[in-house]
Structures are given as structure tokens and as C-alpha cells.
Amino acid sequence: MTQEKMSSEKIVNGVNVDNLFKTVVAVKGNPTIAKFNFKAKNRWIAGGNNRTTVNEFYGACQTHSRSKPFEYVKDEPPVLLGQDQGANPVEYALAALAGCLTTSLVYHAAAQGIKIDEVESTLQGDLDLQGFLGLSERIRNGYEKIDVTFRIKANAPEEKLQQLVELAQKRSPVFDIISNPTPVHVHLEPN
């Protein structure tokens, strides 16, 4: 790309706003390009340790491959009988929520021309093992609640930052996945 072309593009918060709006126009003109299918392949190692690889996904009417596959190592801390080789799955859920809320906030701020200097979030989830261990059917297996706190530095009034936080919740795919029931179909493949 030529220097002249790069300098004429509008970049806000690291987001190419021109391409963002071109994507919106393209999806309005052909909604089928908005359909995506993401995939993950998991392999158990030992105990609580398992690894998930993501690479190919379908979107914008074609299959895409990453320049290199990403591997996520999951395990449990020793207090939960693991070897602490990686974050545990419920921590990955918090990480996914943090990343998606932040990306949603930053992209929507960029679309509105709001320059963000810094975004940090802290997430905490309360979980009672009695559900997982089958000791109580009244206690859910997953998080009872998740608290998210944002700290944002930007040249925008507090009310605008609050609107961005609300917009991030409204538009974040992971927030939607976690806060609303998503049908999950689990099957056993015959040997």
C-alpha cells in the first residue's frame, strides 16, 4: 500500500473506520456476507489439561485460514486437582467476555470518532462447585454472576463513556452468548 493511500485512510483507535463503514454498507447490500461460522477443535491431554486449536472459519462467503493456528491451553489450578498448565475454562470465559466487550466498545467509539487513550476492565465471576460436583441440583454449574468494571481514558464526557459501555453490552457477541441462553447440541461420534 502506498504511503499516500495509508495517510488518506481514517484510523481511530487502531480501527480503519473507512473499512468499517464499507463493511456496514456491504452487509446492508448483501446480508449473506454477515454469516460466519467459527470452529474449535479440542484434545484432552491428562487430568484437567486439554488444548483447543482454532484456525479455519467461514465468513464473508468464503473459508479463511489463519496465518498460523492458535492453541489455547486449559488446565485447573492445584486446588482444583490440576497441574496449572493454563487458565481454566471458566477463566477463558471471562477472558472472552473481556475481549469482546472491549473490542465492541473500541470499534463503536471509533465509528463515532471518539479517540480512546486507554481501556482496562476487571472481571470477577462467582461460582459454587456444589453444582459441578453434583452435590446440589439447586446450584448452577456455571457462574452465578459476573461483575465487569471498566476504566476508560478518553477525550469524552462521562455520559458518553457510559453510553459506549452500554453499547458494548448491546453489541458484543460474547456478552450475548453468556447473558442469553444459546442452544448447544452435544453429540457422541460413533467409533
mmCIF file of C-alpha atoms in Angstrom:
data_model
loop_
_atom_site.group_PDB
_atom_site.id
_atom_site.type_symbol
_atom_site.label_atom_id
_atom_site.label_comp_id
_atom_site.label_asym_id
_atom_site.label_seq_id
_atom_site.Cartn_x
_atom_site.Cartn_y
_atom_site.Cartn_z
ATOM 1 C CA MET A 1 0.000 0.000 0.000
ATOM 2 C CA THR A 2 1.394 3.415 -0.887
ATOM 3 C CA GLN A 3 2.136 5.996 1.791
ATOM 4 C CA GLU A 4 -0.373 8.348 0.145
ATOM 5 C CA LYS A 5 -3.148 5.722 0.370
ATOM 6 C CA MET A 6 -2.301 4.934 4.018
ATOM 7 C CA SER A 7 -2.359 8.583 5.047
ATOM 8 C CA SER A 8 -5.769 9.169 3.464
ATOM 9 C CA GLU A 9 -7.422 6.344 5.467
ATOM 10 C CA LYS A 10 -9.167 7.327 8.663
ATOM 11 C CA ILE A 11 -7.762 5.319 11.581
ATOM 12 C CA VAL A 12 -9.280 5.817 15.051
ATOM 13 C CA ASN A 13 -8.215 3.642 17.999
ATOM 14 C CA GLY A 14 -6.339 1.381 15.581
ATOM 15 C CA VAL A 15 -9.560 0.751 13.639
ATOM 16 C CA ASN A 16 -9.760 1.573 9.934
ATOM 17 C CA VAL A 17 -13.033 3.496 10.118
ATOM 18 C CA ASP A 18 -13.314 3.766 6.318
ATOM 19 C CA ASN A 19 -13.213 -0.040 6.024
ATOM 20 C CA LEU A 20 -15.611 -0.384 8.968
ATOM 21 C CA PHE A 21 -18.212 1.742 7.187
ATOM 22 C CA LYS A 22 -17.539 -0.052 3.868
ATOM 23 C CA THR A 23 -18.262 -3.326 5.684
ATOM 24 C CA VAL A 24 -21.549 -1.938 7.037
ATOM 25 C CA VAL A 25 -22.587 -0.828 3.542
ATOM 26 C CA ALA A 26 -21.565 -4.184 2.047
ATOM 27 C CA VAL A 27 -23.579 -6.138 4.637
ATOM 28 C CA LYS A 28 -26.617 -3.909 4.061
ATOM 29 C CA GLY A 29 -26.340 -4.668 0.340
ATOM 30 C CA ASN A 30 -25.744 -8.427 0.776
ATOM 31 C CA PRO A 31 -26.670 -9.781 4.251
ATOM 32 C CA THR A 32 -25.284 -13.248 3.419
ATOM 33 C CA ILE A 33 -21.733 -11.925 3.832
ATOM 34 C CA ALA A 34 -22.547 -11.353 7.521
ATOM 35 C CA LYS A 35 -22.931 -15.097 8.174
ATOM 36 C CA PHE A 36 -19.904 -16.538 9.986
ATOM 37 C CA ASN A 37 -19.097 -19.992 11.356
ATOM 38 C CA PHE A 38 -16.243 -20.314 13.824
ATOM 39 C CA LYS A 39 -14.680 -23.660 14.724
ATOM 40 C CA ALA A 40 -12.589 -25.050 17.547
ATOM 41 C CA LYS A 41 -11.013 -28.488 17.907
ATOM 42 C CA ASN A 42 -10.218 -29.715 21.404
ATOM 43 C CA ARG A 43 -7.893 -32.523 22.540
ATOM 44 C CA TRP A 44 -7.618 -33.872 26.084
ATOM 45 C CA ILE A 45 -4.050 -34.264 27.427
ATOM 46 C CA ALA A 46 -4.394 -35.515 31.051
ATOM 47 C CA GLY A 47 -6.388 -34.636 34.155
ATOM 48 C CA GLY A 48 -7.854 -31.163 33.640
ATOM 49 C CA ASN A 49 -5.360 -30.310 30.887
ATOM 50 C CA ASN A 50 -6.741 -30.033 27.365
ATOM 51 C CA ARG A 51 -5.864 -27.951 24.337
ATOM 52 C CA THR A 52 -8.070 -26.208 21.843
ATOM 53 C CA THR A 53 -6.910 -25.206 18.374
ATOM 54 C CA VAL A 54 -8.646 -22.627 16.206
ATOM 55 C CA ASN A 55 -7.711 -21.992 12.604
ATOM 56 C CA GLU A 56 -10.258 -22.068 9.814
ATOM 57 C CA PHE A 57 -13.527 -20.167 9.912
ATOM 58 C CA TYR A 58 -16.180 -19.283 7.376
ATOM 59 C CA GLY A 59 -17.282 -15.698 6.765
ATOM 60 C CA ALA A 60 -17.905 -13.150 4.030
ATOM 61 C CA CYS A 61 -18.971 -16.059 1.766
ATOM 62 C CA GLN A 62 -15.661 -17.941 1.960
ATOM 63 C CA THR A 63 -13.450 -20.074 4.191
ATOM 64 C CA HIS A 64 -10.486 -18.327 5.804
ATOM 65 C CA SER A 65 -7.348 -19.839 7.361
ATOM 66 C CA ARG A 66 -5.213 -18.031 9.904
ATOM 67 C CA SER A 67 -1.553 -17.408 9.118
ATOM 68 C CA LYS A 68 -0.905 -19.884 11.950
ATOM 69 C CA PRO A 69 -3.342 -21.828 14.154
ATOM 70 C CA PHE A 70 -3.924 -20.549 17.684
ATOM 71 C CA GLU A 71 -3.731 -23.000 20.580
ATOM 72 C CA TYR A 72 -5.397 -22.444 23.933
ATOM 73 C CA VAL A 73 -4.029 -24.485 26.832
ATOM 74 C CA LYS A 74 -6.521 -25.146 29.588
ATOM 75 C CA ASP A 75 -5.957 -26.751 32.975
ATOM 76 C CA GLU A 76 -7.020 -26.349 36.573
ATOM 77 C CA PRO A 77 -5.023 -24.923 39.472
ATOM 78 C CA PRO A 78 -3.717 -27.452 42.036
ATOM 79 C CA VAL A 79 -6.570 -26.655 44.466
ATOM 80 C CA LEU A 80 -8.892 -27.993 41.731
ATOM 81 C CA LEU A 81 -6.661 -31.055 41.126
ATOM 82 C CA GLY A 82 -4.883 -29.676 38.051
ATOM 83 C CA GLN A 83 -1.267 -29.034 37.137
ATOM 84 C CA ASP A 84 -1.770 -25.290 36.438
ATOM 85 C CA GLN A 85 -0.641 -25.546 32.785
ATOM 86 C CA GLY A 86 -3.078 -22.830 31.706
ATOM 87 C CA ALA A 87 -6.126 -20.838 32.715
ATOM 88 C CA ASN A 88 -9.195 -22.936 33.391
ATOM 89 C CA PRO A 89 -12.234 -22.888 31.074
ATOM 90 C CA VAL A 90 -14.296 -20.539 33.263
ATOM 91 C CA GLU A 91 -11.371 -18.094 33.287
ATOM 92 C CA TYR A 92 -11.281 -18.333 29.485
ATOM 93 C CA ALA A 93 -14.972 -17.393 29.517
ATOM 94 C CA LEU A 94 -14.084 -14.232 31.481
ATOM 95 C CA ALA A 95 -11.225 -13.512 29.069
ATOM 96 C CA ALA A 96 -13.528 -13.951 26.066
ATOM 97 C CA LEU A 97 -16.113 -11.631 27.618
ATOM 98 C CA ALA A 98 -13.458 -9.006 28.454
ATOM 99 C CA GLY A 99 -12.000 -9.092 24.954
ATOM 100 C CA CYS A 100 -15.339 -8.932 23.175
ATOM 101 C CA LEU A 101 -16.769 -6.128 25.318
ATOM 102 C CA THR A 102 -13.552 -4.129 24.854
ATOM 103 C CA THR A 103 -13.440 -4.678 21.090
ATOM 104 C CA SER A 104 -17.110 -3.742 20.774
ATOM 105 C CA LEU A 105 -16.561 -0.581 22.816
ATOM 106 C CA VAL A 106 -13.452 0.469 20.870
ATOM 107 C CA TYR A 107 -14.965 -0.207 17.426
ATOM 108 C CA HIS A 108 -18.143 1.728 18.231
ATOM 109 C CA ALA A 109 -16.105 4.583 19.718
ATOM 110 C CA ALA A 110 -14.021 4.671 16.522
ATOM 111 C CA ALA A 111 -17.182 4.758 14.397
ATOM 112 C CA GLN A 112 -18.315 7.788 16.408
ATOM 113 C CA GLY A 113 -14.904 9.458 16.097
ATOM 114 C CA ILE A 114 -14.138 9.139 19.806
ATOM 115 C CA LYS A 115 -10.427 8.623 20.457
ATOM 116 C CA ILE A 116 -9.781 6.182 23.283
ATOM 117 C CA ASP A 117 -6.461 6.516 25.097
ATOM 118 C CA GLU A 118 -6.812 3.527 27.414
ATOM 119 C CA VAL A 119 -9.339 0.841 28.322
ATOM 120 C CA GLU A 120 -8.956 -1.571 31.201
ATOM 121 C CA SER A 121 -11.540 -3.919 32.579
ATOM 122 C CA THR A 122 -11.713 -6.128 35.625
ATOM 123 C CA LEU A 123 -13.962 -9.172 35.601
ATOM 124 C CA GLN A 124 -14.968 -11.377 38.509
ATOM 125 C CA GLY A 125 -17.245 -14.388 38.440
ATOM 126 C CA ASP A 126 -18.784 -16.166 41.409
ATOM 127 C CA LEU A 127 -19.028 -19.946 41.042
ATOM 128 C CA ASP A 128 -20.119 -22.577 43.567
ATOM 129 C CA LEU A 129 -18.530 -26.017 42.996
ATOM 130 C CA GLN A 130 -21.513 -27.778 44.566
ATOM 131 C CA GLY A 131 -23.232 -27.653 41.166
ATOM 132 C CA PHE A 132 -20.272 -29.127 39.240
ATOM 133 C CA LEU A 133 -19.723 -31.791 41.893
ATOM 134 C CA GLY A 134 -23.398 -32.825 41.748
ATOM 135 C CA LEU A 135 -23.953 -32.026 45.435
ATOM 136 C CA SER A 136 -26.905 -29.709 44.820
ATOM 137 C CA GLU A 137 -29.335 -29.501 41.926
ATOM 138 C CA ARG A 138 -30.351 -26.017 43.170
ATOM 139 C CA ILE A 139 -26.886 -24.579 42.479
ATOM 140 C CA ARG A 140 -25.998 -23.996 38.854
ATOM 141 C CA ASN A 141 -22.784 -25.439 37.409
ATOM 142 C CA GLY A 142 -21.614 -22.147 35.948
ATOM 143 C CA TYR A 143 -21.186 -18.606 37.143
ATOM 144 C CA GLU A 144 -23.868 -17.316 39.496
ATOM 145 C CA LYS A 145 -22.976 -13.780 38.419
ATOM 146 C CA ILE A 146 -20.218 -11.891 36.636
ATOM 147 C CA ASP A 147 -19.162 -8.353 37.514
ATOM 148 C CA VAL A 148 -17.390 -6.222 34.896
ATOM 149 C CA THR A 149 -15.813 -2.859 35.718
ATOM 150 C CA PHE A 150 -14.370 -0.623 33.005
ATOM 151 C CA ARG A 151 -11.819 2.149 33.408
ATOM 152 C CA ILE A 152 -11.619 4.295 30.277
ATOM 153 C CA LYS A 153 -9.381 7.252 29.473
ATOM 154 C CA ALA A 154 -10.726 9.251 26.561
ATOM 155 C CA ASN A 155 -11.412 12.789 25.493
ATOM 156 C CA ALA A 156 -15.160 12.343 26.011
ATOM 157 C CA PRO A 157 -17.574 13.216 28.806
ATOM 158 C CA GLU A 158 -18.509 10.574 31.391
ATOM 159 C CA GLU A 159 -22.033 10.285 29.941
ATOM 160 C CA LYS A 160 -20.617 9.390 26.513
ATOM 161 C CA LEU A 161 -18.301 6.780 28.032
ATOM 162 C CA GLN A 162 -21.286 5.274 29.883
ATOM 163 C CA GLN A 163 -23.183 5.135 26.561
ATOM 164 C CA LEU A 164 -20.223 3.318 24.987
ATOM 165 C CA VAL A 165 -20.179 0.766 27.824
ATOM 166 C CA GLU A 166 -23.914 0.185 27.317
ATOM 167 C CA LEU A 167 -23.450 -0.065 23.539
ATOM 168 C CA ALA A 168 -20.648 -2.594 24.044
ATOM 169 C CA GLN A 169 -23.038 -4.763 26.068
ATOM 170 C CA LYS A 170 -25.736 -4.379 23.442
ATOM 171 C CA ARG A 171 -23.460 -5.326 20.506
ATOM 172 C CA SER A 172 -20.924 -7.779 21.990
ATOM 173 C CA PRO A 173 -21.429 -11.336 20.661
ATOM 174 C CA VAL A 174 -19.817 -12.902 23.743
ATOM 175 C CA PHE A 175 -21.926 -10.795 26.123
ATOM 176 C CA ASP A 176 -24.972 -12.082 24.229
ATOM 177 C CA ILE A 177 -23.735 -15.700 24.364
ATOM 178 C CA ILE A 178 -23.128 -15.523 28.114
ATOM 179 C CA SER A 179 -26.174 -13.483 29.162
ATOM 180 C CA ASN A 180 -28.757 -15.290 26.989
ATOM 181 C CA PRO A 181 -29.375 -19.000 26.579
ATOM 182 C CA THR A 182 -27.653 -20.327 23.448
ATOM 183 C CA PRO A 183 -28.715 -23.709 22.084
ATOM 184 C CA VAL A 184 -25.784 -26.114 22.394
ATOM 185 C CA HIS A 185 -26.087 -29.541 20.792
ATOM 186 C CA VAL A 186 -23.613 -32.155 22.045
ATOM 187 C CA HIS A 187 -23.208 -35.429 20.145
ATOM 188 C CA LEU A 188 -21.099 -38.551 20.517
ATOM 189 C CA GLU A 189 -19.484 -39.658 17.285
ATOM 190 C CA PRO A 190 -19.659 -43.444 16.933
ATOM 191 C CA ASN A 191 -16.326 -45.313 16.843
#
